[in-house]
Short mmCIF file of N, CA and C in Angstrom, two decimals:
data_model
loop_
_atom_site.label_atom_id
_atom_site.label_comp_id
_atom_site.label_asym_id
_atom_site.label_seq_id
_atom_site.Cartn_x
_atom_site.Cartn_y
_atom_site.Cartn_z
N UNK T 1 63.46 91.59 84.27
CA UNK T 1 64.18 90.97 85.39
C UNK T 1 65.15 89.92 84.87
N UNK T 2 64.73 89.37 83.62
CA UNK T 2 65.69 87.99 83.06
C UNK T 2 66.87 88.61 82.79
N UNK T 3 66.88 89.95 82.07
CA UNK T 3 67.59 90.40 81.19
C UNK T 3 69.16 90.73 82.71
N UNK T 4 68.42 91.38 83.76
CA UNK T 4 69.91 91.75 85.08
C UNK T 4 70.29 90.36 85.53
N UNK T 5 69.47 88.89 85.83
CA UNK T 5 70.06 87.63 86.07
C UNK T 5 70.83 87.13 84.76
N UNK T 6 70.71 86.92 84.14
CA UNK T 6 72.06 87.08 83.06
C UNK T 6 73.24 88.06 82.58
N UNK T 7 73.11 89.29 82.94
CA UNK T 7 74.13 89.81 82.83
C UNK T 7 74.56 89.99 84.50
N UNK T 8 73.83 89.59 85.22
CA UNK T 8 74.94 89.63 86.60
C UNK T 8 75.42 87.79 86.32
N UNK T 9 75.13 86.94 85.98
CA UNK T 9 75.40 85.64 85.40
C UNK T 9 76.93 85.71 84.82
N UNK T 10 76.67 86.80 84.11
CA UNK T 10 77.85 86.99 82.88
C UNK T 10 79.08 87.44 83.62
N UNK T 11 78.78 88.51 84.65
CA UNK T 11 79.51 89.31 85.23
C UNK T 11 80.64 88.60 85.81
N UNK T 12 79.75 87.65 86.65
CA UNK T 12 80.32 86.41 87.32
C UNK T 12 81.04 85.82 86.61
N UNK T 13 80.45 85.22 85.26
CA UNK T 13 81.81 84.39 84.45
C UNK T 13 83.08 85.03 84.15
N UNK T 14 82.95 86.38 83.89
CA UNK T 14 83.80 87.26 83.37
C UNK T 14 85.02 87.37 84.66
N UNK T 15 84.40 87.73 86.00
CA UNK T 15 84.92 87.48 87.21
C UNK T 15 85.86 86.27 86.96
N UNK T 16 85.11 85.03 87.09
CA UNK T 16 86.24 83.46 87.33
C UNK T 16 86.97 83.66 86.34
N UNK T 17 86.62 83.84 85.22
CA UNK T 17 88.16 83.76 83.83
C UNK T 17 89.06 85.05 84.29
N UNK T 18 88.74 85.93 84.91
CA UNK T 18 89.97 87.22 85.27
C UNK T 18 90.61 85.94 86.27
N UNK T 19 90.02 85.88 87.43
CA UNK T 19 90.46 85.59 88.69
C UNK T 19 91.25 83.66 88.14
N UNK T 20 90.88 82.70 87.24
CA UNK T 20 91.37 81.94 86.83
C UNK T 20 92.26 82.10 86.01
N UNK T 21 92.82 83.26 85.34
CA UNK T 21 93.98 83.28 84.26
C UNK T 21 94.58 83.63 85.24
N UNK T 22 94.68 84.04 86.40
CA UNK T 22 95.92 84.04 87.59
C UNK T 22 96.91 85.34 87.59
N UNK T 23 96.08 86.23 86.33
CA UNK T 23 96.74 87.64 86.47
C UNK T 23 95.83 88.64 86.46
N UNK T 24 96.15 89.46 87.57
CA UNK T 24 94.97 90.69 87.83
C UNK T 24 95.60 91.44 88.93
N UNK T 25 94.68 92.31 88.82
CA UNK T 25 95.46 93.94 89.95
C UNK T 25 94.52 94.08 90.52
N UNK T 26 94.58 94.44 91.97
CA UNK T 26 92.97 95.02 92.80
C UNK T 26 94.12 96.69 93.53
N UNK T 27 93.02 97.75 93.28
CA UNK T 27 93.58 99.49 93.61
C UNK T 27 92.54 99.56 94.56
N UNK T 28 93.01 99.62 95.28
CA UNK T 28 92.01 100.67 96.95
C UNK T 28 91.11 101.95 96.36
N UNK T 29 90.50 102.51 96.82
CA UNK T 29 89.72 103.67 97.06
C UNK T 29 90.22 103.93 98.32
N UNK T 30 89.46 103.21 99.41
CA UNK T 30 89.14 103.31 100.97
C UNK T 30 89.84 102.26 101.99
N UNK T 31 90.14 102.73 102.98
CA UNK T 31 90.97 102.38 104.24
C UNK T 31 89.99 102.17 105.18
N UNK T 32 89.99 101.10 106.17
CA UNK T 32 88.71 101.14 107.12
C UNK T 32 90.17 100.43 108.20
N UNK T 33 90.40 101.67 109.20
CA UNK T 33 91.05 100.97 110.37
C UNK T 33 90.22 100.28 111.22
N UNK T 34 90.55 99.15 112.14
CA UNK T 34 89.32 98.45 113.23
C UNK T 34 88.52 100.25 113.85
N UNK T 35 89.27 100.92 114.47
CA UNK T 35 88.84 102.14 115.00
C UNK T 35 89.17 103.58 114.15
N UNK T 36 88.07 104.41 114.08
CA UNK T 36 88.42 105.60 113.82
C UNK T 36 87.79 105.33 112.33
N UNK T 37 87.63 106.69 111.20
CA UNK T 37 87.25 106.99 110.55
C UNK T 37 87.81 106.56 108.96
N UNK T 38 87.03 105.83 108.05
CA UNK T 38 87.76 105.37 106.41
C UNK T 38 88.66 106.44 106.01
N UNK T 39 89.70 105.93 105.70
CA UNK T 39 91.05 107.04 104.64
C UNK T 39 90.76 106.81 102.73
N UNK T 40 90.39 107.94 102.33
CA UNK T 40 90.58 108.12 101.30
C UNK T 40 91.68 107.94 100.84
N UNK T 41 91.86 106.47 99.43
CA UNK T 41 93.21 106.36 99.46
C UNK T 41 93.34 106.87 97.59
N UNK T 42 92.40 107.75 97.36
CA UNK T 42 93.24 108.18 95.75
C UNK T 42 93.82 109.09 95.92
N UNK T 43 94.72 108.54 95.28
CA UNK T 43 96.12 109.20 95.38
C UNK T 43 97.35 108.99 95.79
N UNK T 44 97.18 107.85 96.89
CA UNK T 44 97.83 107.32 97.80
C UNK T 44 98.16 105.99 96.71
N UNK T 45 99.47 105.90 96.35
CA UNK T 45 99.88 104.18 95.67
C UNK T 45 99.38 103.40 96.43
N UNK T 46 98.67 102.42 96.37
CA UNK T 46 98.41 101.23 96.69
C UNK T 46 98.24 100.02 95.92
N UNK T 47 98.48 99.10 95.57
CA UNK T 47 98.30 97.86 94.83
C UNK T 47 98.32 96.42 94.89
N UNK T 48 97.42 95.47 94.69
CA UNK T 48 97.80 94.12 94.90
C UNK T 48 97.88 93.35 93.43
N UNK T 49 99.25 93.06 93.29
CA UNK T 49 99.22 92.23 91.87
C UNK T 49 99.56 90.87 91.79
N UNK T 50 98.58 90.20 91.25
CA UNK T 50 98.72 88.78 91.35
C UNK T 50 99.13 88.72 89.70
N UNK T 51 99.73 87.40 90.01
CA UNK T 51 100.91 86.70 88.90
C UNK T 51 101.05 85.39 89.11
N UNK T 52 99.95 84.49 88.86
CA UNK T 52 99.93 83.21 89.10
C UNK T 52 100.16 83.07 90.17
N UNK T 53 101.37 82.54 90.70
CA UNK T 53 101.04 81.74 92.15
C UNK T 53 102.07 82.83 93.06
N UNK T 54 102.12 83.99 92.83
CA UNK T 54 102.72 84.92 93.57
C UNK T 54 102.09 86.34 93.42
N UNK T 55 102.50 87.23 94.47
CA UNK T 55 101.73 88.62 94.26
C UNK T 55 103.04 89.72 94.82
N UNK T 56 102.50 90.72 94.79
CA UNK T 56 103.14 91.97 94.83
C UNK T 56 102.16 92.96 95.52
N UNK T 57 102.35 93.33 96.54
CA UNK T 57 101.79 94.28 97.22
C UNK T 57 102.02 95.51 98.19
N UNK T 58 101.47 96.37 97.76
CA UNK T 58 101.93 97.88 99.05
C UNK T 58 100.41 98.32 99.32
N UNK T 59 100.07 97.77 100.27
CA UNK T 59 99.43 98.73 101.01
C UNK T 59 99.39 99.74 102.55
N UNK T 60 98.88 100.82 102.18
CA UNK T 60 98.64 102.32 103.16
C UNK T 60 98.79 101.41 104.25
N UNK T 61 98.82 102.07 105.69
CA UNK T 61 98.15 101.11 106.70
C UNK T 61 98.33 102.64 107.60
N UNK T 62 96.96 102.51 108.49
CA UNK T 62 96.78 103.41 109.82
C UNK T 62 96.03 102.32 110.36
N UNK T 63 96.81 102.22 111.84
CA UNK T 63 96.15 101.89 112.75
C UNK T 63 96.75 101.53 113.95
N UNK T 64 96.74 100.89 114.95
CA UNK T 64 97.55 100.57 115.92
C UNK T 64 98.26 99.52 115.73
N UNK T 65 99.68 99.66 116.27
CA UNK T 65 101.01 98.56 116.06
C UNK T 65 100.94 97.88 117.48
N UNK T 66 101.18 96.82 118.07
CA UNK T 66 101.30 96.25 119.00
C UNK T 66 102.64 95.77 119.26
N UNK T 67 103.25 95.40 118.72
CA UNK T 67 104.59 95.12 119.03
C UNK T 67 105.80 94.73 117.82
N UNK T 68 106.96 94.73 117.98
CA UNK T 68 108.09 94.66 117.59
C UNK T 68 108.31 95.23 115.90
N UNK T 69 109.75 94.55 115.30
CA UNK T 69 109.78 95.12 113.88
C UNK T 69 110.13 96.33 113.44
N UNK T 70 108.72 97.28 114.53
CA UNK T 70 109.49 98.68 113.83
C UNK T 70 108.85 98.84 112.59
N UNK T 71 108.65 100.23 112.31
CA UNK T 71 107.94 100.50 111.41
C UNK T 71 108.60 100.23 110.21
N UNK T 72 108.01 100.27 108.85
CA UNK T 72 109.04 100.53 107.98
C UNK T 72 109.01 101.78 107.59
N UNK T 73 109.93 102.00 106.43
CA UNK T 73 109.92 103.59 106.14
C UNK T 73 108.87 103.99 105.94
N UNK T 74 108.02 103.58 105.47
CA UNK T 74 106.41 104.16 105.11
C UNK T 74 105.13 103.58 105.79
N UNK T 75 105.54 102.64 106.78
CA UNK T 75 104.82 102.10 107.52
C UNK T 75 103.58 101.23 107.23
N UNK T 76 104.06 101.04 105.83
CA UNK T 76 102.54 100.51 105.06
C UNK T 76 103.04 99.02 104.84
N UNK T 77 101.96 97.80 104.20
CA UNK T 77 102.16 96.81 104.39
C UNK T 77 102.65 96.48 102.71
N UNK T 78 103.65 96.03 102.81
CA UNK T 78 104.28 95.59 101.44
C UNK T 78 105.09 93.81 101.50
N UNK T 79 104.73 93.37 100.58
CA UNK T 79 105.30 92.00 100.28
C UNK T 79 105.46 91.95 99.34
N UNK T 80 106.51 90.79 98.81
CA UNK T 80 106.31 90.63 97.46
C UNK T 80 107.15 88.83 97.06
N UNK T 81 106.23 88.28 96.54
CA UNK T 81 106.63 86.78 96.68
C UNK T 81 105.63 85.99 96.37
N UNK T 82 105.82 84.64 96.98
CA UNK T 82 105.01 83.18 96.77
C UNK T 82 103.85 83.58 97.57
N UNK T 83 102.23 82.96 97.14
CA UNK T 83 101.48 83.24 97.73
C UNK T 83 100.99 82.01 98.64
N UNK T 84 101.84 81.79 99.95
CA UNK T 84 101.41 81.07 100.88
C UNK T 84 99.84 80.51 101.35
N UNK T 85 99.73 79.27 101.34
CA UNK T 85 98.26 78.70 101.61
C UNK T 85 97.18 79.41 100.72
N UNK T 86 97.68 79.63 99.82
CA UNK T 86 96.43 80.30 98.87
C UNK T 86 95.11 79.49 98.80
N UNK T 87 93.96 80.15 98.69
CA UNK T 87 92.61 78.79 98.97
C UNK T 87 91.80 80.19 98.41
N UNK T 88 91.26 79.41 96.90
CA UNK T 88 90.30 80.82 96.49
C UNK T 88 89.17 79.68 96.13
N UNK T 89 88.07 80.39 96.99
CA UNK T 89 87.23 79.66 96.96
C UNK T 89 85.65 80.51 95.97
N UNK T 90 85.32 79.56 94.68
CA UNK T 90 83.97 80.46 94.44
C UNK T 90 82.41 79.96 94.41
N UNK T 91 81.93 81.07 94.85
CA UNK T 91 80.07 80.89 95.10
C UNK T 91 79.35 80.96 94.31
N UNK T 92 79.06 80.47 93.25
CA UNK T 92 78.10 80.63 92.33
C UNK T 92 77.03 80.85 92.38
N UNK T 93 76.41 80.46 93.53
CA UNK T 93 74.61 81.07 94.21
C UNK T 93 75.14 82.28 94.40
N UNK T 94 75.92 82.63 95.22
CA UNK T 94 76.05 84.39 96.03
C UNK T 94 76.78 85.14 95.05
N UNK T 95 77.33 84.40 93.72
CA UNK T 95 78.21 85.33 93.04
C UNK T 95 79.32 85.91 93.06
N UNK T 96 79.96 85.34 94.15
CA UNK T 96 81.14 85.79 94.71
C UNK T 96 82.55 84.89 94.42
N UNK T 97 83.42 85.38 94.64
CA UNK T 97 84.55 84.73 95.26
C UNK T 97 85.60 85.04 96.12
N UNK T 98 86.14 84.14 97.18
CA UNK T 98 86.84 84.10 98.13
C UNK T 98 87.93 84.33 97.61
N UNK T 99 89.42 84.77 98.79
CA UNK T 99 90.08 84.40 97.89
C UNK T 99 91.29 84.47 99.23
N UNK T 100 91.66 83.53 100.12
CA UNK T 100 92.53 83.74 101.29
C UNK T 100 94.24 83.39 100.96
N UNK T 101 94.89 84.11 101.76
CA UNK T 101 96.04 83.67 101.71
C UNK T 101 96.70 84.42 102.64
N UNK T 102 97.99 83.84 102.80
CA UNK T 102 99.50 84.77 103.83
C UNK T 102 100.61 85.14 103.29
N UNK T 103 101.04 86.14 104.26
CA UNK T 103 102.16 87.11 103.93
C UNK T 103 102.81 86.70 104.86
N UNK T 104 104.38 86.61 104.59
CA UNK T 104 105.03 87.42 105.84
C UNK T 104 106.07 88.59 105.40
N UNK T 105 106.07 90.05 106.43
CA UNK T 105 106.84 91.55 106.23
C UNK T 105 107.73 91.23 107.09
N UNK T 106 109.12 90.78 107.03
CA UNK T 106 109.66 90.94 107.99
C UNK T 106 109.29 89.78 109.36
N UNK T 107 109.43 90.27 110.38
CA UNK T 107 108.52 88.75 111.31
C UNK T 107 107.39 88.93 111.70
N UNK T 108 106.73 89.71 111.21
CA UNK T 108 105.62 90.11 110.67
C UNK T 108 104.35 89.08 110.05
N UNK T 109 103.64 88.39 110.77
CA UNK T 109 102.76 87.26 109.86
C UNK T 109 101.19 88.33 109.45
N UNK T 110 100.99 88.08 108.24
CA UNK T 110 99.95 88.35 107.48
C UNK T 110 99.11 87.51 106.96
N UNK T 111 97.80 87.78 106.96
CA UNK T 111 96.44 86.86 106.40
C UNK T 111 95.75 88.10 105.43
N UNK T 112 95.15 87.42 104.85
CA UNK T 112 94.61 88.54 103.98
C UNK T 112 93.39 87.51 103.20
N UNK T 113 92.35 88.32 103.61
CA UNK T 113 90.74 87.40 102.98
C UNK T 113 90.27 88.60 101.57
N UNK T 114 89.81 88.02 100.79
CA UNK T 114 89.49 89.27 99.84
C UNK T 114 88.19 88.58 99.06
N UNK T 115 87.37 89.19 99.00
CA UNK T 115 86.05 89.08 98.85
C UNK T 115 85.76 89.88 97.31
N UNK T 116 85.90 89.13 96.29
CA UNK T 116 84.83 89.24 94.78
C UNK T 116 83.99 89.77 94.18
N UNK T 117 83.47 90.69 94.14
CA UNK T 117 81.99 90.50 93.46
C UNK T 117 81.91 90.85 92.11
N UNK T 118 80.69 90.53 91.17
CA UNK T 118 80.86 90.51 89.95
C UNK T 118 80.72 91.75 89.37
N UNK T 119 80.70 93.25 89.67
CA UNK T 119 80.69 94.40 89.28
C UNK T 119 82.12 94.98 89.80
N UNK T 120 83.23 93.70 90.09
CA UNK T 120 85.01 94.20 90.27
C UNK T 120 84.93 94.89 91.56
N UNK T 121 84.15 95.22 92.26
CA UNK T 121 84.44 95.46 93.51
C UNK T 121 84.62 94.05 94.83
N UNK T 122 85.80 94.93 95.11
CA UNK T 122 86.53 93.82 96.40
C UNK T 122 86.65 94.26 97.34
N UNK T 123 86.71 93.74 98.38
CA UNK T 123 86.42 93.37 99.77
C UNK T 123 88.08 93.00 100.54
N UNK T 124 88.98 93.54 100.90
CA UNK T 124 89.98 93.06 101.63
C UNK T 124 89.79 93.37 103.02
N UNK T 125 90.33 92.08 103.79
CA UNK T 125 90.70 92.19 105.12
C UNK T 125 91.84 91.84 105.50
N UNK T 126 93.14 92.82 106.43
CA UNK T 126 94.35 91.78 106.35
C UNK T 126 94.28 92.01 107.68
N UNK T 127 94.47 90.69 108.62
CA UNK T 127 94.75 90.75 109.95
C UNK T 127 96.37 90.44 109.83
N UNK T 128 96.94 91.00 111.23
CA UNK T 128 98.63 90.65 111.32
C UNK T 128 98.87 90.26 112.60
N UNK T 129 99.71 89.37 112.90
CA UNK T 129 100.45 89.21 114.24
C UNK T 129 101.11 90.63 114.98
N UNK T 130 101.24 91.58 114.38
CA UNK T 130 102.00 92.60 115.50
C UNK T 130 100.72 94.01 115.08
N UNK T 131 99.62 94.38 114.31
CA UNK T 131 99.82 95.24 114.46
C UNK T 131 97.49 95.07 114.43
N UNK T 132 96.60 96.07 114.12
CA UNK T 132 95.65 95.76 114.44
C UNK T 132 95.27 95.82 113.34
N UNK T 133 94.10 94.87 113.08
CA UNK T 133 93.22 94.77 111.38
C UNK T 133 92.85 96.06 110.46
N UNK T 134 93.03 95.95 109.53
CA UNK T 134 92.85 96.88 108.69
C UNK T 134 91.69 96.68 107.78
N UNK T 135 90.83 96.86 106.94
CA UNK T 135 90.21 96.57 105.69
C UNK T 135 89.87 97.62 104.78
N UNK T 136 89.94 97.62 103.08
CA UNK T 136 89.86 98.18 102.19
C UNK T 136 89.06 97.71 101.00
N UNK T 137 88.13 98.53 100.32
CA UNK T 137 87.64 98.50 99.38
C UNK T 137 87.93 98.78 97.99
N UNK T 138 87.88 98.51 97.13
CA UNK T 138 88.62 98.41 96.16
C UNK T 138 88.05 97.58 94.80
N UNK T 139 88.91 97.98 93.78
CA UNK T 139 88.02 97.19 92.21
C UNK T 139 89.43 96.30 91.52
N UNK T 140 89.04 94.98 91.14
CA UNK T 140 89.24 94.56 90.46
C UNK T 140 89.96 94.96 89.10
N UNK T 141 91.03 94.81 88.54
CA UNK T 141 91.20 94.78 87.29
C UNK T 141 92.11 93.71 86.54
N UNK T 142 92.45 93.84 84.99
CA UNK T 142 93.19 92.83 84.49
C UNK T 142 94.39 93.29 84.81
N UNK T 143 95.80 92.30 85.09
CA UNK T 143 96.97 93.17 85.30
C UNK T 143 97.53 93.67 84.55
N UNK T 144 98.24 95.09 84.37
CA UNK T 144 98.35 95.89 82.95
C UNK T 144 99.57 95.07 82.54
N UNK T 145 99.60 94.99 81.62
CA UNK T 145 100.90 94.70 80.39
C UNK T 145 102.18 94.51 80.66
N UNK T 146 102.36 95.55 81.31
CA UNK T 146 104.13 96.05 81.87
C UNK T 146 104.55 95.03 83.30
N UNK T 147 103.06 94.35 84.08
CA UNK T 147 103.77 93.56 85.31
C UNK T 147 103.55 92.21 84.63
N UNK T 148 103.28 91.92 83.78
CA UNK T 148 103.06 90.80 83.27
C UNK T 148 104.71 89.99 83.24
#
């Protein structure tokens, strides 16, 4: 039993030094609209790349739009810029880390919560002003070479 509380221990450290050198990539698997059934997303580009105090992102999106903007050509959620109110917060009892911040697409306002854990699997939720919540699952990685 000592031997999995130290290497989930480790996991965790390994976690804060990715998530503290301020460069890393998180890739989807899965799509969870508020309603209706998870989208398999391999295959589908998706990416969030952080770069110190800014990111780069396209993600899929199905679900219901509520108002204005207009779709974009691919209808998926993409930004790319300063990472507004960033607040990454970490748990060392639960092993986790937080990690909140905003977007804006257009007039479009975005939140986006993303949830840690020490085996690189993450947890995103992005709520928006015009259109209905989305969330995706997804792993952790270092950011490759070339977005550096």
């Amino acid at each position: 039993a000592d031997r999995s509380i130290g290497s989930a221990r480790e996991e965790y450290r390994e976690l804060q030094e990715l998530v503290n050198s301020g460069e890393f990539a998180i890739e989807n698997t899965w799509l969870q609209p508020i309603t209706g059934s998870r989208v398999n997303l391999i295959g589908n580009t998706n990416y969030m790349r952080f770069i110190n105090d800014s990111i780069s992102l396209h993600l899929p999106y199905y679900g219901e739009r509520y108002s204005g903007g207009g779709y974009d050509r691919d209808g998926g959620i993409n930004y790319k810029g300063p990472l507004k109110n960033l607040d990454i917060i970490e748990d060392p009892e639960d092993r986790r880390i937080r990690i909140n911040f905003e977007a804006q697409q257009n007039s479009e306002d975005l939140w986006f919560s993303l949830i840690l854990f020490p085996n690189g699997k993450v947890d995103t939720s992005v709520r928006s002003s015009q259109r209905s919540s989305v969330s995706y699952d997804g792993e952790i990685k270092p950011l490759p070479e070339k977005f550096r």
